[in-house]
XYZ file of C-alpha atoms in Angstrom:
741
model
C 18.226 -2.123 70.100
C 14.592 -2.352 71.854
C 10.643 -2.085 71.009
C 9.069 1.700 72.468
C 7.118 1.113 75.623
C 5.150 1.875 78.569
C 6.580 1.526 82.247
C 6.974 -1.078 83.864
C 3.824 -2.875 86.123
C 5.103 -2.417 89.850
C 3.515 -4.583 90.630
C 4.454 -7.377 88.147
C 7.926 -9.122 87.613
C 9.969 -7.856 85.749
C 10.400 -9.676 83.000
C 14.026 -10.118 80.977
C 14.857 -7.471 78.038
C 15.179 -10.923 75.862
C 11.738 -11.963 75.947
C 10.414 -8.485 75.509
C 12.402 -8.536 72.489
C 10.234 -11.278 70.925
C 7.423 -10.610 72.432
C 7.784 -6.642 70.459
C 9.238 -8.903 67.738
C 5.635 -10.482 68.567
C 3.589 -7.489 68.178
C 5.459 -5.958 65.608
C 5.294 -8.610 63.198
C 1.242 -9.170 63.682
C 0.893 -5.435 63.105
C 2.563 -5.266 59.906
C 1.090 -9.086 58.785
C -2.578 -7.208 60.401
C -2.821 -3.758 58.183
C -5.294 -3.719 55.322
C -1.921 -1.201 53.141
C 1.013 -2.814 51.911
C 4.397 -1.184 54.594
C 7.902 -1.372 54.073
C 11.401 -0.743 55.771
C 14.140 1.535 53.313
C 17.132 2.457 53.713
C 20.037 3.614 51.046
C 17.007 2.965 48.294
C 16.776 -0.823 48.800
C 14.240 -3.408 51.703
C 15.052 -3.416 54.526
C 11.493 -5.364 55.213
C 8.487 -5.685 54.469
C 5.424 -7.183 55.295
C 3.563 -9.736 52.756
C 0.451 -7.424 51.642
C 3.146 -4.950 50.574
C 5.020 -8.025 48.217
C 0.731 -9.524 47.456
C 0.852 -5.157 45.971
C 4.144 -5.097 44.275
C 3.160 -8.962 42.424
C 5.473 -10.646 44.461
C 4.609 -14.033 46.358
C 7.137 -14.103 49.528
C 7.897 -10.540 51.091
C 11.496 -12.140 52.202
C 11.903 -11.993 48.228
C 12.086 -7.800 47.867
C 14.751 -7.804 50.886
C 18.046 -6.276 49.447
C 15.209 -4.144 46.203
C 16.337 -1.538 44.952
C 13.150 0.260 45.577
C 13.285 2.478 41.714
C 12.005 -1.221 39.598
C 9.374 -0.638 41.791
C 8.481 2.119 39.215
C 7.325 2.544 35.606
C 11.307 3.682 34.915
C 14.630 5.854 36.032
C 13.187 9.461 36.139
C 10.184 8.753 37.556
C 11.207 7.263 40.379
C 14.325 10.052 40.347
C 11.909 12.674 39.896
C 10.099 11.113 43.089
C 12.956 11.655 45.533
C 13.574 15.275 44.222
C 10.017 15.765 45.465
C 9.875 13.803 48.459
C 12.959 14.454 50.032
C 12.582 18.425 51.575
C 9.571 16.757 52.798
C 10.875 13.829 54.808
C 13.788 16.001 55.499
C 12.036 18.870 58.361
C 10.749 15.918 59.501
C 7.125 15.361 58.016
C 5.104 12.682 56.361
C 4.600 12.472 52.454
C 1.587 11.356 50.973
C 1.642 10.790 47.578
C -0.423 8.941 44.748
C 1.536 8.023 41.768
C 2.456 4.708 39.343
C 4.298 2.574 40.327
C 5.197 -0.461 37.964
C 4.904 -4.765 39.343
C 6.738 -7.081 39.170
C 5.033 -8.467 35.640
C 6.308 -5.017 34.214
C 1.937 -4.087 34.507
C 1.648 -0.233 35.967
C -0.696 0.516 38.323
C -1.434 3.706 40.464
C -0.520 3.591 43.827
C -0.977 6.057 46.805
C 2.789 6.152 49.203
C 3.316 7.511 52.656
C 6.320 8.247 53.582
C 8.069 9.185 57.379
C 12.763 10.027 58.617
C 13.122 7.132 61.205
C 15.815 9.718 62.161
C 14.599 13.676 60.557
C 18.507 14.271 61.950
C 20.371 11.423 60.357
C 18.160 10.099 56.635
C 21.177 6.657 57.185
C 18.894 5.886 59.107
C 16.024 4.799 56.302
C 12.872 5.599 55.659
C 9.371 3.786 56.304
C 6.773 3.807 53.808
C 2.519 2.701 53.703
C 1.126 1.858 50.163
C -2.513 1.069 48.756
C -2.954 0.163 45.287
C -6.192 2.677 44.285
C -5.906 1.633 40.915
C -9.522 0.688 40.716
C -10.392 3.936 42.306
C -8.094 5.761 39.973
C -10.357 4.430 37.416
C -13.464 5.049 38.725
C -12.608 8.650 39.681
C -11.577 9.222 36.771
C -14.137 7.725 34.802
C -16.474 10.020 37.230
C -14.256 13.220 35.931
C -14.405 12.865 32.911
C -18.758 12.314 32.797
C -18.975 15.556 35.169
C -16.972 17.001 32.324
C -19.040 16.138 30.104
C -21.924 16.560 32.229
C -20.968 19.496 31.752
C -20.036 20.150 28.168
C -23.174 19.517 27.787
C -24.786 22.545 30.130
C -22.702 25.055 28.640
C -22.988 24.012 25.278
C -26.548 22.887 24.899
C -27.844 24.578 22.225
C -31.198 23.878 24.522
C -32.619 25.953 27.591
C -32.025 23.789 30.690
C -33.062 24.706 34.566
C -33.191 22.937 37.382
C -36.453 23.612 39.869
C -37.680 22.379 43.816
C -41.343 23.471 44.448
C -41.374 25.374 41.223
C -37.710 27.733 42.470
C -34.664 28.036 39.470
C -31.539 26.489 41.671
C -29.543 26.195 38.232
C -29.811 27.221 34.844
C -27.805 27.725 32.041
C -26.929 30.463 29.637
C -29.308 29.592 26.922
C -31.891 29.587 28.490
C -31.325 32.476 29.936
C -31.317 34.583 26.129
C -34.162 32.416 25.446
C -35.529 34.580 28.517
C -33.565 37.665 27.818
C -32.578 37.655 31.776
C -28.639 38.427 32.063
C -27.076 35.482 33.246
C -27.564 35.133 37.343
C -30.925 37.069 37.280
C -33.432 33.835 37.430
C -30.593 32.199 39.934
C -34.362 31.719 42.634
C -37.102 32.944 40.981
C -40.043 32.176 41.706
C -40.939 29.575 37.641
C -43.835 32.375 38.179
C -41.480 34.976 36.428
C -41.589 33.324 32.913
C -45.072 33.055 32.548
C -47.858 36.161 31.409
C -49.828 35.524 34.277
C -51.003 33.378 37.760
C -53.382 31.697 35.231
C -50.879 30.029 32.404
C -48.448 29.555 35.534
C -50.912 27.714 37.779
C -52.503 25.690 34.171
C -49.085 25.125 33.642
C -48.516 23.543 36.511
C -51.514 21.782 35.878
C -50.621 19.844 32.599
C -46.980 18.730 33.792
C -46.498 18.270 37.654
C -49.233 15.410 38.044
C -47.014 13.318 35.717
C -43.265 14.286 37.408
C -44.915 13.043 40.622
C -45.845 9.800 39.253
C -42.597 8.941 38.464
C -43.341 10.040 33.926
C -41.406 12.623 32.192
C -43.744 15.700 30.638
C -44.076 15.884 26.818
C -45.773 19.002 25.471
C -45.618 23.033 24.144
C -45.885 25.650 27.004
C -46.338 29.686 25.907
C -44.221 30.997 27.888
C -43.137 35.126 28.415
C -39.822 37.045 27.438
C -38.033 40.032 30.038
C -39.981 42.634 27.494
C -42.941 40.848 27.411
C -43.009 38.741 24.903
C -44.198 35.520 24.497
C -41.312 32.898 23.703
C -43.502 29.910 22.642
C -41.973 26.579 23.952
C -41.492 22.573 23.529
C -40.772 21.364 26.813
C -39.848 18.269 28.064
C -39.624 18.011 31.948
C -38.869 15.214 34.773
C -38.296 14.327 38.097
C -34.408 14.818 38.616
C -35.636 10.709 41.537
C -38.404 10.084 40.581
C -38.813 7.929 43.249
C -38.448 11.177 45.950
C -40.437 14.766 44.017
C -38.538 16.840 47.015
C -35.108 16.773 45.471
C -36.371 18.751 41.995
C -36.964 18.900 38.077
C -35.284 18.891 35.130
C -35.914 21.200 32.222
C -35.516 21.798 29.094
C -36.659 23.853 26.792
C -36.785 24.563 23.023
C -37.487 28.167 21.100
C -39.974 26.941 18.171
C -41.170 30.322 17.877
C -38.433 31.283 15.378
C -39.179 27.098 14.408
C -34.643 26.753 15.902
C -33.955 23.882 15.894
C -32.135 22.273 18.081
C -30.704 18.537 20.756
C -31.331 18.227 24.449
C -29.582 16.057 25.975
C -28.152 15.705 29.932
C -26.978 12.721 31.753
C -26.974 11.846 34.552
C -24.426 12.803 37.314
C -22.304 9.808 38.104
C -21.868 9.823 41.908
C -18.062 10.723 42.734
C -16.367 7.551 43.942
C -13.592 8.941 46.061
C -11.776 6.602 49.137
C -9.063 8.621 50.865
C -6.696 6.033 52.953
C -5.898 7.223 57.227
C -2.717 6.884 58.767
C -3.441 4.010 60.555
C 0.761 3.121 60.697
C 2.446 6.035 62.187
C 3.452 4.884 65.467
C 4.147 1.563 64.176
C 6.179 2.470 61.403
C 8.014 4.299 64.148
C 8.476 1.263 66.427
C 9.153 -0.436 64.162
C 11.909 1.260 62.258
C 13.891 2.018 66.186
C 13.042 -1.877 66.728
C 15.265 -2.400 62.451
C 17.313 -0.371 62.453
C 20.711 -0.762 64.085
C 20.071 -5.255 63.126
C 19.846 -3.803 59.106
C 22.303 -1.018 59.285
C 25.445 -3.569 57.905
C 23.079 -6.129 56.749
C 21.815 -3.522 54.031
C 25.678 -1.241 52.814
C 27.261 -4.914 52.651
C 24.603 -6.190 49.784
C 24.455 -2.981 47.960
C 27.557 -2.823 48.019
C 28.297 -6.174 46.723
C 25.318 -4.789 44.275
C 27.290 -2.895 42.931
C 30.476 -4.349 42.150
C 28.780 -7.688 40.908
C 25.833 -6.367 38.497
C 25.406 -4.700 35.642
C 24.002 -1.657 36.963
C 21.073 -0.706 34.079
C 19.896 -4.428 32.900
C 21.075 -6.031 36.504
C 23.025 -8.872 34.510
C 25.256 -10.333 36.138
C 29.065 -7.688 35.558
C 32.505 -9.084 34.500
C 33.619 -9.344 37.458
C 30.553 -12.079 38.435
C 31.430 -13.930 35.765
C 34.914 -13.986 35.418
C 34.239 -15.376 39.669
C 31.049 -18.034 38.080
C 33.941 -18.888 34.942
C 36.862 -20.316 37.348
C 34.207 -22.008 39.606
C 32.416 -23.115 36.008
C 35.979 -24.148 35.365
C 37.929 -25.693 38.356
C 34.372 -28.522 38.488
C 34.637 -28.643 34.781
C 38.517 -30.323 35.373
C 37.207 -32.023 38.799
C 34.623 -33.772 36.993
C 35.342 -33.998 33.216
C 32.728 -32.304 31.909
C 31.670 -30.090 29.157
C 31.275 -26.548 28.821
C 31.047 -23.634 26.934
C 31.014 -19.784 26.360
C 28.712 -18.328 24.411
C 29.306 -14.637 23.226
C 26.673 -13.276 22.112
C 26.454 -8.910 20.283
C 23.832 -7.631 18.356
C 23.743 -6.338 14.919
C 23.475 -2.766 14.057
C 22.134 -1.637 18.281
C 24.179 1.806 17.355
C 21.593 2.256 14.572
C 18.882 2.061 17.424
C 20.989 4.891 19.881
C 21.661 6.994 16.458
C 18.092 7.750 15.633
C 15.680 6.534 17.978
C 17.906 7.695 21.093
C 19.946 5.669 24.260
C 16.964 6.195 26.832
C 15.449 4.187 24.076
C 19.312 1.814 23.173
C 18.402 1.081 27.117
C 15.000 0.079 27.755
C 16.320 -1.688 24.869
C 18.946 -3.368 26.161
C 16.861 -4.580 29.518
C 13.968 -6.030 27.811
C 16.571 -8.187 25.683
C 18.646 -9.026 29.029
C 14.612 -10.465 30.448
C 14.540 -12.365 27.174
C 18.359 -14.185 27.476
C 17.429 -15.353 31.196
C 14.835 -16.769 30.354
C 15.687 -18.605 27.556
C 18.858 -20.234 29.358
C 18.865 -22.529 32.324
C 18.990 -21.075 36.343
C 22.571 -22.660 36.641
C 23.670 -20.362 33.505
C 25.033 -17.337 33.678
C 23.982 -14.243 31.295
C 26.025 -11.310 31.857
C 27.167 -7.528 30.052
C 30.520 -7.190 29.007
C 29.328 -3.375 28.491
C 27.404 -1.649 25.865
C 25.431 -4.028 23.006
C 27.411 -6.594 24.346
C 26.306 -10.538 27.014
C 28.751 -13.815 27.238
C 26.625 -16.809 27.928
C 28.768 -19.612 30.530
C 26.851 -22.454 30.268
C 28.312 -24.879 32.466
C 27.223 -28.530 31.470
C 26.802 -28.194 27.779
C 28.786 -29.259 24.864
C 28.495 -28.150 21.434
C 26.001 -29.938 20.701
C 23.792 -28.412 23.864
C 25.767 -24.869 22.810
C 23.908 -24.832 19.403
C 20.905 -26.088 20.347
C 20.484 -22.421 23.291
C 22.153 -20.421 20.292
C 18.887 -21.823 17.515
C 16.718 -20.382 21.368
C 17.968 -17.336 20.611
C 17.895 -16.797 17.350
C 13.652 -17.070 17.703
C 13.770 -15.314 21.016
C 15.374 -12.612 18.699
C 12.699 -12.750 15.777
C 10.057 -11.591 17.953
C 9.824 -7.727 17.794
C 10.663 -5.572 20.986
C 7.579 -2.985 22.076
C 9.881 -0.016 23.564
C 6.952 3.044 23.909
C 5.775 3.230 20.506
C 8.165 2.114 18.719
C 7.970 -1.592 17.715
C 11.546 -2.922 17.500
C 14.072 -5.679 15.913
C 17.434 -6.848 16.736
C 18.981 -10.355 15.397
C 22.337 -11.600 17.592
C 25.833 -12.415 16.194
C 27.070 -15.260 18.607
C 29.867 -17.080 18.775
C 31.088 -19.811 20.788
C 33.381 -21.307 23.003
C 34.290 -25.655 24.030
C 36.075 -25.848 27.006
C 38.840 -27.820 27.102
C 39.615 -27.211 23.560
C 39.121 -23.630 22.530
C 40.122 -22.855 26.381
C 41.379 -23.357 29.773
C 40.789 -19.831 30.830
C 38.408 -17.671 31.652
C 40.084 -15.483 29.328
C 41.357 -17.132 27.198
C 37.151 -19.516 26.327
C 36.055 -15.328 26.137
C 38.946 -14.649 23.373
C 38.603 -17.513 21.355
C 34.353 -16.780 22.035
C 35.174 -13.242 20.898
C 36.665 -14.527 17.221
C 33.692 -16.514 16.133
C 30.990 -14.392 17.097
C 33.014 -10.969 14.597
C 33.714 -14.459 12.002
C 29.289 -15.116 13.073
C 29.423 -10.904 12.048
C 31.376 -11.073 7.877
C 29.717 -14.057 7.592
C 26.162 -11.993 7.112
C 25.147 -11.786 10.927
C 22.169 -12.821 12.624
C 23.953 -16.141 13.306
C 26.237 -18.006 15.348
C 30.500 -19.513 15.004
C 32.006 -21.479 16.560
C 35.658 -21.037 17.473
C 38.291 -22.439 14.992
C 42.028 -22.402 14.960
C 41.740 -20.940 11.517
C 39.729 -18.305 13.400
C 42.834 -17.040 15.497
C 44.443 -16.957 11.898
C 42.610 -14.533 10.093
C 41.196 -12.538 13.256
C 44.779 -11.701 13.898
C 44.538 -10.464 9.829
C 41.963 -8.743 10.295
C 42.628 -6.313 12.855
C 46.399 -6.754 11.409
C 44.210 -5.215 8.503
C 41.976 -2.914 10.524
C 44.720 -1.239 12.233
C 47.020 -0.972 8.199
C 43.663 0.822 7.001
C 43.685 3.775 9.468
C 46.175 4.750 7.719
C 46.004 3.481 4.203
C 44.565 7.010 3.831
C 46.669 9.633 4.728
C 49.430 7.095 3.032
C 48.146 7.367 -0.267
C 47.891 3.266 -0.601
C 44.260 3.644 -2.169
C 44.108 3.971 -5.797
C 42.015 4.193 -8.675
C 41.434 1.730 -11.632
C 38.054 2.585 -13.661
C 36.150 -0.291 -16.304
C 34.405 1.123 -18.882
C 30.878 0.830 -19.948
C 29.549 -0.070 -22.825
C 26.545 1.115 -25.792
C 25.532 -1.977 -26.940
C 23.381 -0.154 -29.947
C 26.229 2.302 -30.268
C 29.812 0.009 -29.757
C 30.329 3.562 -27.938
C 31.888 4.016 -24.340
C 29.320 6.737 -22.933
C 30.139 5.612 -18.862
C 32.774 4.303 -16.469
C 32.463 2.818 -13.331
C 35.256 3.273 -10.686
C 36.243 0.861 -8.689
C 38.938 1.372 -5.251
C 42.464 -0.564 -5.142
C 44.133 -0.962 -2.063
C 48.075 -1.342 -2.038
C 49.803 -1.670 0.387
C 54.137 -1.639 0.752
C 54.419 -4.787 2.952
C 50.954 -6.627 2.981
C 50.688 -6.435 -1.650
C 47.538 -6.334 -3.235
C 44.351 -6.608 -0.873
C 40.971 -7.004 -2.442
C 38.372 -5.148 -1.819
C 36.423 -7.958 -0.497
C 38.473 -8.688 2.724
C 39.293 -4.745 3.365
C 35.230 -2.800 2.929
C 33.162 -5.345 5.028
C 36.588 -4.086 7.420
C 36.057 -0.484 7.085
C 32.099 -0.816 6.995
C 32.490 -2.810 10.716
C 34.849 -0.017 11.765
C 33.310 3.009 10.964
C 36.224 4.295 8.204
C 34.344 3.381 5.390
C 32.698 6.656 5.310
C 35.838 8.648 4.301
C 38.289 6.620 1.966
C 34.262 6.409 -0.252
C 33.936 10.014 0.605
C 37.571 9.839 -0.582
C 36.398 8.196 -3.658
C 33.573 10.657 -4.992
C 35.405 13.135 -4.484
C 38.252 11.954 -6.356
C 36.395 9.680 -9.234
C 34.341 13.179 -9.493
C 37.479 14.841 -9.846
C 38.853 12.707 -12.278
C 35.193 12.774 -15.231
C 35.493 16.920 -14.154
C 38.774 16.696 -16.110
C 37.320 14.276 -18.731
C 34.174 16.010 -19.136
C 36.599 19.790 -19.637
C 38.199 17.871 -22.188
C 37.610 15.473 -25.545
C 35.268 13.252 -23.743
C 32.502 16.055 -23.065
C 29.176 13.560 -22.209
C 30.956 10.964 -19.805
C 29.691 9.607 -17.072
C 30.832 7.647 -14.436
C 29.695 5.053 -11.593
C 30.020 5.340 -8.018
C 29.518 2.139 -5.153
C 28.225 3.070 -2.304
C 28.137 0.951 0.824
C 25.441 0.750 3.190
C 27.092 2.758 5.651
C 27.587 5.583 2.950
C 23.670 5.278 1.829
C 22.739 5.424 5.812
C 23.554 8.306 5.893
C 21.427 11.979 6.740
C 24.395 13.561 4.873
C 24.422 11.541 1.918
C 22.305 14.345 -0.635
C 23.967 16.906 0.496
C 27.480 15.500 0.880
C 26.928 14.911 -2.858
C 25.364 18.128 -4.376
C 27.507 20.102 -2.603
C 30.477 18.116 -4.197
C 29.194 17.867 -8.134
C 29.006 22.131 -7.018
C 32.701 22.749 -5.926
C 33.573 20.687 -9.471
C 30.747 22.688 -11.867
C 29.710 18.675 -12.761
C 24.917 18.168 -13.949
C 23.749 15.942 -11.387
C 22.810 14.417 -14.057
C 26.491 12.715 -15.101
C 26.935 11.178 -11.612
C 25.706 7.488 -10.982
C 25.586 6.215 -7.993
C 25.096 2.283 -7.746
C 23.619 0.399 -4.533
C 23.760 -3.182 -3.749
C 19.631 -4.451 -3.434
C 20.071 -5.739 -0.218
C 20.918 -1.992 1.138
C 17.298 -0.775 -0.592
C 14.945 -4.086 0.619
C 16.657 -3.823 4.075
C 15.320 -0.942 5.076
C 13.087 0.676 2.359
C 11.560 3.715 4.000
C 14.870 4.696 4.678
C 15.408 3.857 0.673
C 12.515 5.946 -0.665
C 13.620 8.524 1.567
C 17.388 8.873 0.435
C 16.907 8.076 -3.051
C 14.012 11.078 -3.324
C 15.964 12.735 -2.424
C 18.957 12.118 -4.679
C 17.003 11.730 -7.355
C 14.756 15.026 -6.602
C 19.429 16.872 -7.348
C 19.893 15.190 -10.541
C 22.051 12.193 -9.115
C 20.534 9.455 -10.832
C 20.546 5.954 -8.769
C 21.404 2.603 -9.810
C 20.532 -1.316 -8.070
C 23.954 -3.233 -8.831
C 24.198 -7.064 -8.812
C 19.209 -7.148 -9.318
C 18.580 -10.350 -8.774
C 20.925 -11.410 -6.128
C 19.213 -9.691 -2.945
C 15.951 -10.541 -3.254
C 13.418 -7.833 -3.930
C 10.143 -7.927 -4.450
C 8.448 -5.191 -7.889
C 6.365 -3.950 -5.425
C 9.975 -2.875 -3.741
C 11.099 -2.237 -6.597
C 8.485 0.591 -8.226
C 8.987 2.439 -5.264
C 12.628 3.890 -6.469
C 13.842 6.538 -7.883
C 16.135 3.368 -10.372
C 18.450 4.749 -13.769
C 19.635 1.734 -14.423
C 19.027 -2.003 -13.493
C 22.736 -3.878 -13.050
C 22.324 -7.277 -14.118
C 24.780 -9.814 -11.606
C 27.607 -11.716 -13.052
C 25.817 -14.875 -11.510
C 23.606 -14.662 -14.325
C 25.882 -13.710 -17.311
C 28.593 -16.274 -16.504
C 26.348 -18.757 -18.289
C 24.084 -17.510 -20.875
C 26.068 -20.128 -22.931
C 24.824 -23.236 -22.049
C 22.138 -22.609 -18.783
C 18.862 -22.113 -20.003
C 17.850 -20.679 -16.225
C 20.509 -17.297 -16.620
C 19.198 -16.837 -20.432
C 15.577 -17.213 -19.087
C 16.104 -15.362 -15.845
C 18.116 -12.056 -18.048
C 15.596 -12.037 -20.686
C 13.108 -11.641 -17.101
C 15.592 -9.236 -16.208
C 15.403 -6.944 -19.143
C 11.807 -7.240 -20.098
C 10.668 -6.220 -16.519
C 13.273 -2.889 -16.789
C 11.275 -1.554 -19.783
C 7.809 -1.895 -18.691
C 8.927 0.375 -16.135
C 11.894 2.609 -17.644
C 14.682 1.961 -16.753
C 18.042 0.972 -18.044
C 19.632 -2.209 -18.467
C 23.844 -2.342 -17.638
C 25.040 -6.868 -18.118
C 28.026 -7.437 -15.248
C 30.657 -9.599 -16.141
C 30.190 -9.990 -19.963
C 33.645 -12.021 -21.000
C 32.268 -13.915 -23.746
C 30.544 -12.713 -27.466
C 27.208 -15.522 -26.944
C 26.816 -13.313 -24.100
C 27.413 -9.615 -25.272
C 25.072 -11.292 -29.090
C 22.238 -12.868 -26.621
C 22.489 -9.255 -24.256
C 22.277 -7.459 -27.999
C 19.353 -9.928 -29.013
C 17.557 -9.510 -25.450
C 17.487 -5.345 -25.588
C 20.429 -4.652 -22.886
C 21.030 -1.117 -23.440
C 25.083 -1.045 -21.055
C 27.513 -3.902 -20.635
C 30.921 -4.241 -18.678
C 33.302 -7.109 -18.135
C 37.080 -8.374 -19.832
C 34.921 -8.368 -23.400
C 35.914 -4.873 -23.442
C 38.117 -3.653 -21.383
C 40.035 -5.533 -17.587
C 39.197 -2.270 -15.071
C 41.942 0.294 -16.409
C 44.251 3.837 -14.548
C 43.212 7.231 -15.634
C 46.050 6.956 -18.706
C 45.299 3.328 -20.201
C 40.849 4.063 -19.160
C 41.130 6.959 -21.630
C 43.444 5.507 -24.512
C 40.936 2.700 -24.221
C 38.211 5.817 -24.291
C 39.315 7.846 -27.635
C 39.222 4.123 -29.482
C 35.337 3.904 -28.243
C 33.822 7.181 -27.588
C 30.708 7.985 -30.408
């Protein structure tokens, strides 16, 4: 394409089209670089070309770096970007220039105000793109805002002051506030333009006031004194007056007078601030002709390139974070594997999943979750080398490809990722912490192709979650077998409830003072027809990760309380039931309501139910725990801390919880007969609970010596094989008849 030009000079040789194009390009480049504003050519929301000033405004050292950049990155948010498009498009389609002032975003994330002017290259064909100028008006905006505040404050002082304020020029009133008018008995506007003589009793009094007041003003000094003025009705108004020239160097600009009516000894405070000079600078449209010339010149040159780059980006990068997607990751991984095979060099893959990310989306919304993912992506990129690849698979799952990294190198990177995750993320007004669980797979021992390496790293990541989260694990063949087992259990678990494979056992809790059973703890068991008896320690974590724990937990609660209802309606009137809650159940907002509904449906008193949760559940999120416990306590349901002593809780947190009972973990009870430290810990727990008015139950009591020590220390209850193993309902009834007091 060629630049627009005037007719050739008939007296000079006609230059070749190529030299004319080169000259036009040089002229265009000179215009671009000489402009005092940023200039950019856009097509399909991507930068086709810009001048150096445009790059500098957004914090880029080189204009070429911006070519192909999605313009959405220049705005604080996607919604701000789209809002501008909705407003600008109708104007641009009419062939008009669109001008606006907007908050923009620099490369480092800093926000600033910019003045934007845009115009379509061809309004009849928006695909040809547009040209925009940008000027950084951040300082102007701040100055203008400060000026507006000053003017507003001045007007408030003027209108709301409890003193009369008047502006005089040549002893003529140019402006006054309503208090001044009211003080002298005039209606609004009645005094404007009047001589000050009007509010004096006589010509002599007016002239005498001039002789006293104006000489100090002409010398640049203030006048202070008492002046007798005259009310509209003729009565005297004695005022304390303060006066000063508006500009001491130019008395012709007039003076300001502040008057306080002291006739009735009213107290008032006079305040007046000088008006800030208005600062406003507008950018003139100096490059309209240049924009049209440059746009026509480069429209066809960059059309296809921009389209191809955009298509490639959409196909290979994650739209939210800008990280490579699975397609690009697979390409890079296959190339990295080929090089590793050729050069006999190591290669590592890290599968990273964010712990409890779903809680952010559920509690704060997907917009906060998306913003958090963007920040996490930036932090991940900052940790790795340039030759490494950080990819987002979707959701909260990321894969890192580390060419040349062996086990030691991969462990070092995983450690750096953990360290980076310890720093808070500030999303809007939310301060968030997000820990990762990571699995590491190494080439070639854990897989010789991309899919196998990814699967191995995924399996190792799952092990990291089972081992407590916020850690990393290397893949081992044993993990693969366990992963197959976990998948088998997860699939079987989905049908276990409807196929009646679950059953409940009940373990008595013996009151030590009376040696009677007053309560029972319900325990869940799973008997699979092919897999046999499956330990709760194995299937409960799977149920929690898969979300099935909510349905299972509700079934346990309803079934156990239905059994309790039958027992209490029979011969065991005062029996209570203890039911364990998982962390997932406890965090459900509808838990208190669900518990109340079940109790009401069975006509059971709330005090007959005791909900047990582990110490860690309460400590991990104490604010939520306190709120939920308060609701349950208000409904009459009792709360117990299970496995107490293993969760590193503080007394400052414990005293905030509405706790009825502490259950001493069996790890402390087991060695009471031979470990003085365990005896000291158990004794301290019992003493602390007694001081706080909390009951205690010892778990895992198996020997008479353990029981004797617990009785001696004043423990309230005990449970364990010394009394009875967990029993089916019919056998538990038999046990109750022998021990219920």
